[in-house]
mmCIF file of C-alpha atoms in Angstrom:
data_model
loop_
_atom_site.group_PDB
_atom_site.id
_atom_site.type_symbol
_atom_site.label_atom_id
_atom_site.label_comp_id
_atom_site.label_asym_id
_atom_site.label_seq_id
_atom_site.Cartn_x
_atom_site.Cartn_y
_atom_site.Cartn_z
ATOM 1 C CA MET A 1 13.905 -34.788 73.369
ATOM 2 C CA LEU A 2 17.024 -36.600 74.501
ATOM 3 C CA ALA A 3 17.468 -40.272 73.788
ATOM 4 C CA SER A 4 17.564 -42.552 76.770
ATOM 5 C CA CYS A 5 21.004 -43.701 77.911
ATOM 6 C CA GLY A 6 20.047 -47.283 77.034
ATOM 7 C CA SER A 7 19.874 -46.483 73.323
ATOM 8 C CA THR A 8 23.124 -44.511 73.214
ATOM 9 C CA PRO A 9 26.164 -46.438 71.993
ATOM 10 C CA THR A 10 29.084 -46.661 74.400
ATOM 11 C CA LEU A 11 32.060 -45.471 72.375
ATOM 12 C CA ASP A 12 35.271 -47.517 72.600
ATOM 13 C CA ASP A 13 37.273 -44.434 71.596
ATOM 14 C CA PRO A 14 35.272 -41.198 71.914
ATOM 15 C CA ALA A 15 38.075 -39.258 70.161
ATOM 16 C CA VAL A 16 37.518 -41.202 66.932
ATOM 17 C CA THR A 17 33.826 -40.299 66.905
ATOM 18 C CA GLY A 18 34.597 -36.750 68.055
ATOM 19 C CA ARG A 19 37.069 -36.213 65.203
ATOM 20 C CA ALA A 20 34.562 -37.581 62.679
ATOM 21 C CA LEU A 21 31.827 -35.276 64.004
ATOM 22 C CA VAL A 22 33.891 -32.073 63.972
ATOM 23 C CA THR A 23 35.152 -32.987 60.487
ATOM 24 C CA GLU A 24 31.551 -33.403 59.349
ATOM 25 C CA PHE A 25 30.637 -30.036 60.904
ATOM 26 C CA LEU A 26 33.430 -28.172 59.127
ATOM 27 C CA THR A 27 32.671 -29.957 55.859
ATOM 28 C CA LEU A 28 29.016 -28.911 56.092
ATOM 29 C CA LEU A 29 30.187 -25.292 56.370
ATOM 30 C CA SER A 30 32.084 -25.422 53.074
ATOM 31 C CA THR A 31 29.175 -24.046 51.009
ATOM 32 C CA GLU A 32 26.842 -21.125 51.562
ATOM 33 C CA GLU A 33 23.809 -23.413 51.352
ATOM 34 C CA ALA A 34 25.305 -25.912 53.866
ATOM 35 C CA PRO A 35 23.012 -28.806 52.976
ATOM 36 C CA GLY A 36 22.537 -31.052 55.989
ATOM 37 C CA LEU A 37 23.504 -28.413 58.570
ATOM 38 C CA GLU A 38 19.966 -28.080 59.939
ATOM 39 C CA ASP A 39 19.762 -31.848 60.559
ATOM 40 C CA PHE A 40 23.279 -31.939 62.073
ATOM 41 C CA LEU A 41 22.418 -29.327 64.723
ATOM 42 C CA ALA A 42 20.204 -30.195 67.700
ATOM 43 C CA ASP A 43 17.125 -28.032 68.186
ATOM 44 C CA GLY A 44 18.654 -26.500 71.344
ATOM 45 C CA PHE A 45 21.915 -25.574 69.551
ATOM 46 C CA GLN A 46 23.838 -22.514 70.763
ATOM 47 C CA LEU A 47 27.019 -21.006 69.316
ATOM 48 C CA GLN A 48 29.463 -18.673 71.082
ATOM 49 C CA ARG A 49 32.077 -16.793 69.049
ATOM 50 C CA ALA A 50 35.338 -15.262 70.285
ATOM 51 C CA ASP A 51 34.063 -11.769 69.470
ATOM 52 C CA GLY A 52 31.181 -12.181 71.929
ATOM 53 C CA THR A 53 28.457 -12.799 69.371
ATOM 54 C CA GLY A 54 26.400 -15.945 69.326
ATOM 55 C CA ALA A 55 23.620 -17.693 67.484
ATOM 56 C CA THR A 56 20.751 -20.092 67.976
ATOM 57 C CA LYS A 57 20.145 -22.955 65.561
ATOM 58 C CA ALA A 58 17.834 -20.936 63.308
ATOM 59 C CA GLU A 59 20.204 -17.961 63.280
ATOM 60 C CA TYR A 60 23.240 -20.124 62.513
ATOM 61 C CA VAL A 61 21.561 -22.121 59.752
ATOM 62 C CA GLU A 62 20.566 -18.831 58.123
ATOM 63 C CA LYS A 63 23.973 -17.138 58.523
ATOM 64 C CA HIS A 64 26.743 -19.637 59.293
ATOM 65 C CA ALA A 65 30.508 -19.427 58.924
ATOM 66 C CA LEU A 66 31.865 -20.238 55.473
ATOM 67 C CA VAL A 67 34.875 -22.567 55.741
ATOM 68 C CA GLU A 68 37.175 -22.649 52.717
ATOM 69 C CA SER A 69 39.712 -25.071 54.184
ATOM 70 C CA PHE A 70 40.584 -26.646 57.524
ATOM 71 C CA GLU A 71 43.110 -28.845 59.271
ATOM 72 C CA ILE A 72 42.121 -30.322 62.622
ATOM 73 C CA GLY A 73 44.988 -30.475 65.112
ATOM 74 C CA ASP A 74 46.376 -33.656 66.627
ATOM 75 C CA ASP A 75 45.389 -32.592 70.154
ATOM 76 C CA LEU A 76 41.727 -33.648 70.301
ATOM 77 C CA VAL A 77 40.145 -34.858 73.549
ATOM 78 C CA ALA A 78 36.647 -36.331 73.656
ATOM 79 C CA VAL A 79 34.694 -37.468 76.703
ATOM 80 C CA GLN A 80 31.421 -39.383 76.608
ATOM 81 C CA ASP A 81 28.931 -39.176 79.464
ATOM 82 C CA GLY A 82 25.810 -41.132 78.540
ATOM 83 C CA ASP A 83 24.215 -39.429 75.564
ATOM 84 C CA LEU A 84 26.599 -36.447 75.663
ATOM 85 C CA LEU A 85 29.949 -36.234 73.882
ATOM 86 C CA THR A 86 32.192 -33.243 74.631
ATOM 87 C CA VAL A 87 35.038 -32.602 72.207
ATOM 88 C CA ARG A 88 37.918 -30.195 72.895
ATOM 89 C CA TRP A 89 39.972 -29.619 69.762
ATOM 90 C CA THR A 90 42.053 -27.211 67.711
ATOM 91 C CA VAL A 91 41.878 -26.282 64.050
ATOM 92 C CA VAL A 92 43.542 -24.090 61.452
ATOM 93 C CA THR A 93 40.938 -22.691 59.065
ATOM 94 C CA GLU A 94 40.430 -20.300 56.252
ATOM 95 C CA GLU A 95 36.933 -19.067 57.001
ATOM 96 C CA SER A 96 34.719 -16.030 57.187
ATOM 97 C CA VAL A 97 31.713 -15.019 59.245
ATOM 98 C CA GLY A 98 29.457 -12.401 57.716
ATOM 99 C CA GLY A 99 32.203 -11.556 55.224
ATOM 100 C CA ALA A 100 34.856 -10.951 57.920
ATOM 101 C CA ALA A 101 37.923 -13.198 57.601
ATOM 102 C CA LEU A 102 39.069 -15.066 60.688
ATOM 103 C CA GLY A 103 42.737 -15.523 61.574
ATOM 104 C CA GLY A 104 44.552 -18.516 60.115
ATOM 105 C CA ASP A 105 46.393 -19.519 63.302
ATOM 106 C CA GLU A 106 45.564 -22.737 65.132
ATOM 107 C CA ALA A 107 42.649 -21.952 67.422
ATOM 108 C CA PRO A 108 40.912 -23.883 70.206
ATOM 109 C CA ARG A 109 37.303 -25.010 69.928
ATOM 110 C CA ILE A 110 34.882 -26.949 72.060
ATOM 111 C CA SER A 111 31.824 -28.781 70.755
ATOM 112 C CA VAL A 112 29.129 -30.719 72.577
ATOM 113 C CA PHE A 113 27.032 -33.403 70.911
ATOM 114 C CA VAL A 114 23.904 -35.165 72.098
ATOM 115 C CA TYR A 115 22.792 -38.582 70.897
ATOM 116 C CA GLU A 116 19.169 -38.324 69.792
ATOM 117 C CA ASP A 117 17.014 -40.053 67.218
ATOM 118 C CA GLY A 118 19.832 -42.489 66.429
ATOM 119 C CA ASP A 119 22.471 -39.845 65.583
ATOM 120 C CA TRP A 120 24.948 -37.526 67.259
ATOM 121 C CA ARG A 121 23.819 -33.892 66.893
ATOM 122 C CA MET A 122 25.773 -30.784 67.809
ATOM 123 C CA VAL A 123 24.078 -28.969 70.679
ATOM 124 C CA ALA A 124 26.778 -26.399 71.537
ATOM 125 C CA HIS A 125 29.911 -25.004 69.928
ATOM 126 C CA ALA A 126 32.390 -22.310 70.913
ATOM 127 C CA ASN A 127 35.385 -21.022 69.026
ATOM 128 C CA PHE A 128 38.178 -18.760 70.039
ATOM 129 C CA ASN A 129 39.320 -17.321 66.700
ATOM 130 C CA LEU A 130 39.781 -13.577 66.715
ATOM 131 C CA PRO A 131 39.080 -11.586 63.546
ATOM 132 C CA ALA A 132 42.195 -11.056 61.396
#
């Protein structure tokens, strides 16, 4: 259930919060167990990959990307609308999905967060990395 707009903080600089949230997401993906990932993702979470595959929350928690290293680009734009925060960003990663390495070039991403139960939770994420 979504939090009411009255309980959602109005962010002075949504990009600061957006950068912190995408950093937390990538950090959670740095181990196969990904402790905390299930709590970080909203129940309605959906993922869309560049290769056309996708995942629900349960599917992604069970078989998520494994991020070895990352560097978030300077060009990050975040927009808050009530209890939604949309973050458009770029990143260079060393990562794999199901054992397949993804390219190491800077790639665009978009993530959507919802404020619920006193925290921002990722509800949607799309990446545009193509397999190496």
